[in-house]
Structures are given as C-alpha cells and as structure tokens.
C-alpha cells in the first residue's frame, strides 16, 4: 500500500521520496559529530562512513562491515545544531553519514512508512545527556540485570559436559579467582534442541546447578532461535500444533537449517507465539537456572532447501566451464550466498493484528482481523521480540526472582527486556577499542547491560591481548571471557602467571558496589552508564574528539591500552584527575594529574584508571562471588572531601 509520506522540510533537514522509499537529508556543518547507532563498527563519532540496519549474523567483522546483529537507529548530531534523530523503521535503513559527500548526512529508508522523531534541548550545556534522556523517555526504562550478573563469567563454545564445566569451576576456585557464572553453549542440549539438557552429558543436572549455586556460581545456558524439526520433540510439536510457527505464503511451515539441522522458527511477532515460547524457559528455570543468553535470533539461517536447490542448479553450470578467475569468484559468491539469504528472508511471514501492520500488511485481514507481514520488511524486529517474550515470561514464571537475559540480536526498545553482547568479535587488538566504542554507542541507544567477548571470540588470543582486554572489560557490565570452538583455550588459567589475571578480576569485584550503583542510577534516571567524554565536557574541543577513553559512571574515566607491545599510552585529561594504578590485587599508586596530555605507563599486569576531580570512588574487598561482597566496608580513593552515594541494593 502506498502511504502519503510527509516530504519537504522537517524540523531538521528535509525528506523526499527516493527509490520507492524515503530519504532524509541534513547538511552537516564542518565540525558536526555524530554519536550513536548502537552496535556498529568504527569510532565513537560515526561521521564519515556508511552503515546499514539489517540484523546480520556476521562472523567476519571488519571496519567495512555495515551491519551487525542489532539495529539501533538513533543518533545525535552534535555541533552547530545539536539534536537527536530516531528512525523507527523495522526493515532496511542505510545511514550515509558524510560518506558519499563529506558534508551531507543522508538516511535512506526502504519504504516510506516510517516514524522519524527529533529530540532537541534548549540549553547548550548538558544537551547531549538531556537528548539521550528524552530519547529514553520515549523508548522506555532499561532492563536491570541482577547483581550477580556483574560478577565474572567464564564461557566457551565447546564445554560439552558436566565434567568440562566442573573443571572450569574447580580450577578457578583452586586458584582463588572470584567467579559468578559459567555459560553453557549449545553443546549442553540434546542434539541442539532448545530447552533440553543432554542427560548423558549432564546427569543429575538439577543437583549440579544447585551445587554450583551454593558455591556462588550460576550456570547460564544459551537458547537459539531455531527449533529442531523432530517428530516427538515437544517444543516442535507444540509450535506446529499451536500455529506458532513462521509460515510461507502457501501456509506451509518455514524451515531452514541451523545448528540442529532442519529447524522451524517461532513467529515472535505474534503475541500468542511469543508467550508460548517464553513459557518454554520454565524447563530450565525449574532446574534452578537464573540466566540466559538468546543467540542466532537475527534470525541466522545457514540454508533453506529451496535456496540450496537453486544454488546447485547455478553451480552445476560451472562444471562444464573452464574456471577462470572471474568464474572462480562467481562460483564462491554463489556458494556463499546460501547463508542468510535475502530471498529466504522474503519467503516467510508473520501474523499480526491488522492495525499493527499498517501498510506492511501483505494480505487482507482474516476473520480474526489478522494479516500476514513479510519477514523481510520487519526483519530487524525478530530478535527483539524473542527477548521480549522471554522477559515477559520471566515476570510470570519467576516473579520474585531476577533473571539475567541478554540477546545477540536487538532493535531499539529491546533494552527494556534484556542486555546485549556484541557477538563474534576477534582476538585482534583493534577489537578492544571496538568494544569500547560499541559500548558507549549501545548505552546511548538505551542498552546499559552490555559487554564484548573478552579475549576475542574468533581467532587465537594471546596472554598480553587477554590482559589488556580484561583491564578494560572489567569496567563493562557484562564481564565475560568467551571464545569459539576450535580456538586456543582462553580461560585465565591457561596462561602463565594466572595471578596477574586474578588481580584484575579482583579489581572488578572491588569495583562492583560502584559499578552496580552507577548502573542502577543510569537505569532509573534514564542516564548513561558508559559515555563519551563529549557528554560531560561538551565545551572542550579536545575532549569531544576523544575516541578511545570513556567515562564509566559519574566518578571515573578509563583509557585502555589496546596496542600490542605498548608500554603505556597518551591520555587526555579534560580536568584534574587522580590516576590510580591497581597491581597485585591492590592499589599500587595514586597520583594527581593536571588537565592536559600525559603519557601514562601501564605495565602489562596493571590496571590504570582515573578518578574525576572532586569525586571519590568506593572500593570493596574482593570476594569469591558477588553475594559475598561486603558492601558496608568500603575504602575510598580520590577526593576525601567528596561524597558518594551507593544505591539501595537490598532488592537486587
Ligand atoms: O554459529 O553457539 O555469537 O557466542 O558461541 C555460531 C555457538 C553460534 C554464535 C554466538 C557465539 C556462540 C556460537 N554461536
């Protein structure tokens, strides 16, 4: 259906119809900066490149990658005029932020049916924070993760049995590491079937869960979006019987291959299907599980049978040809196009209320007032709704409890239901910096509970990389060391002198009363836990351009070392600050430094951070798990005359 889109001048820039969709343009002033866009590649200031909102399972990220797992169409233009823009559109959006033309911002929305929100602030001082807050007033309060979810989590794709997990737990305990959780990746399931636990690999699972929990260590299982197609498997049977599955145009169930082989997909846009899927988590909650991570919910599709068939026909033609270079590349491109194929996304539908569908309706309403919507058009809402269903189910299934939930795929608004992790990064030095940049951009879009796989997911990590990475990540809410199957094992005890890692994990625990307080304050006041320096020092030109230092809460700044073999780094201080060096499990040095540039030496086993002017930072004594931290016995570093307010943690 054609809708009459508003074109012409908007409060900022102007809109016109283009390529069947809508194009919004804004002329950028020379020094304008662009903050936001959540989970994307590149710097904190996104100006100068082009990004796309198309949720994608992207295992080979590099600087040219335009889309990752989430779509977060909110950003702030900061400069001559300062304002926020939220492009509420569930499908493909392209953000050219001064790429085609240096001074032109151009957002191309695939169809003209879109809501564009602008946010302004009349005052210049504090405008960035105020605009971020206004945005959150619109999109809602942030999900709050339980306190234990700030503890250290060890994970790896490859823990395949109770023994594997027990070994991780025992080794960390033996070495005296704090540890709050261990993630269970897909191998815990029976044939990759969601909501099952392989009883051969995990005998007496419930007892195991309790035994670890008594020690302060929780197990956090993964849930994948694809559900195995298997007669007799109750989740599959119920999905089909209840009509909760995504269907093709002819009404047949949509099937695609993912880890379990042939799989089916719940129609998370249908409230009944969402509710039904949410209830499935009960099986694991009943075993004592208190946290989950939702994966593959872009949704990732390895292949469909239809597409494979077409692909084989195409590849067949290459058999008779002598393969030249161009032919070879065509051959590879065609073979690679099997995964996450656009035609597959276009081949299935969701059932929604006619009023919710608006111009996206692909059919006439049925007798219940429902219409079908093509998946492709609303692609970016799928993971969001999976997490939404789980979160709503937890409220009903576990009303007294507090369940940890984070998702790989998301859209604006998913921050109300859970956190996100930044997916399959690499054990590359640049990915430490990328993580810092993603975390501030995600915060700005409302996602406060975030973190990246420490040490890198893909590729082999090294001891120095893991140390430097940990020294940064210990300030991020999700503090999880995770790696891919087939890579070098990267639990901290796999390396020489694990005590150097232990010291850093201990700092994390010493900081938890602070980090969790700041996190709760940000969640309650629609504030930002992690943010760029520009948000607090908007008049300081140098501070506004800083791309590799961030503020964590209201009292500290961090400036990680992310270069191989560096002995330290230059740090820009926008005000006088107290530099704190943590080493061997305690504060090793404190020094007041003046505003300006400083070269700071950072030994490999040290963590250095900065307490802001007129502020003090509480530090607890490290404990084996979050529940054992004594929140009443705190030491302070920084300005002794300052005051610090811990939030009331009793209900968390
Ligand atoms: O296709 O479950 O991002 O964290 O370890 C890979 C296996 C599927 C992707 C997730 C990663 C997880 C992995 N998963």
Short mmCIF file of C-alpha atoms and ligand atoms in Angstrom, two decimals, residues 57 157 185-186 222 259 293 295-296 302 408 421 423-424 453 457 480 482, ligand 1:
data_model
loop_
_atom_site.label_atom_id
_atom_site.label_comp_id
_atom_site.label_asym_id
_atom_site.label_seq_id
_atom_site.Cartn_x
_atom_site.Cartn_y
_atom_site.Cartn_z
CA UNK A 57 24.90 -12.90 11.83
CA UNK A 157 31.77 -22.74 22.87
CA UNK A 185 26.86 -23.01 24.95
CA UNK A 186 24.86 -25.16 22.52
CA UNK A 222 22.17 -20.40 25.64
CA UNK A 259 22.69 -25.97 14.32
CA UNK A 293 21.56 -15.73 26.52
CA UNK A 295 21.50 -16.45 20.22
CA UNK A 296 21.04 -16.76 16.44
CA UNK A 302 22.52 -21.34 7.33
CA UNK A 408 22.57 -11.19 20.31
CA UNK A 421 26.55 -8.82 23.94
CA UNK A 423 28.69 -11.05 19.15
CA UNK A 424 31.51 -12.72 17.32
CA UNK A 453 33.65 -11.40 24.41
CA UNK A 457 35.66 -14.91 20.16
CA UNK A 480 32.56 -12.47 30.17
CA UNK A 482 34.16 -16.25 25.75
O1 LIG B 1 27.03 -20.03 14.70
O2 LIG B 1 26.57 -21.23 19.92
O3 LIG B 1 27.63 -15.44 18.81
O4 LIG B 1 28.72 -16.61 21.11
O5 LIG B 1 29.38 -19.32 20.99
C1 LIG B 1 27.65 -19.78 15.93
C2 LIG B 1 27.80 -21.07 19.29
C3 LIG B 1 26.63 -19.77 17.02
C4 LIG B 1 27.26 -17.61 17.88
C5 LIG B 1 27.42 -16.80 19.12
C6 LIG B 1 28.56 -17.36 19.94
C7 LIG B 1 28.29 -18.81 20.27
C8 LIG B 1 28.09 -19.61 18.99
N1 LIG B 1 27.00 -19.02 18.20
#
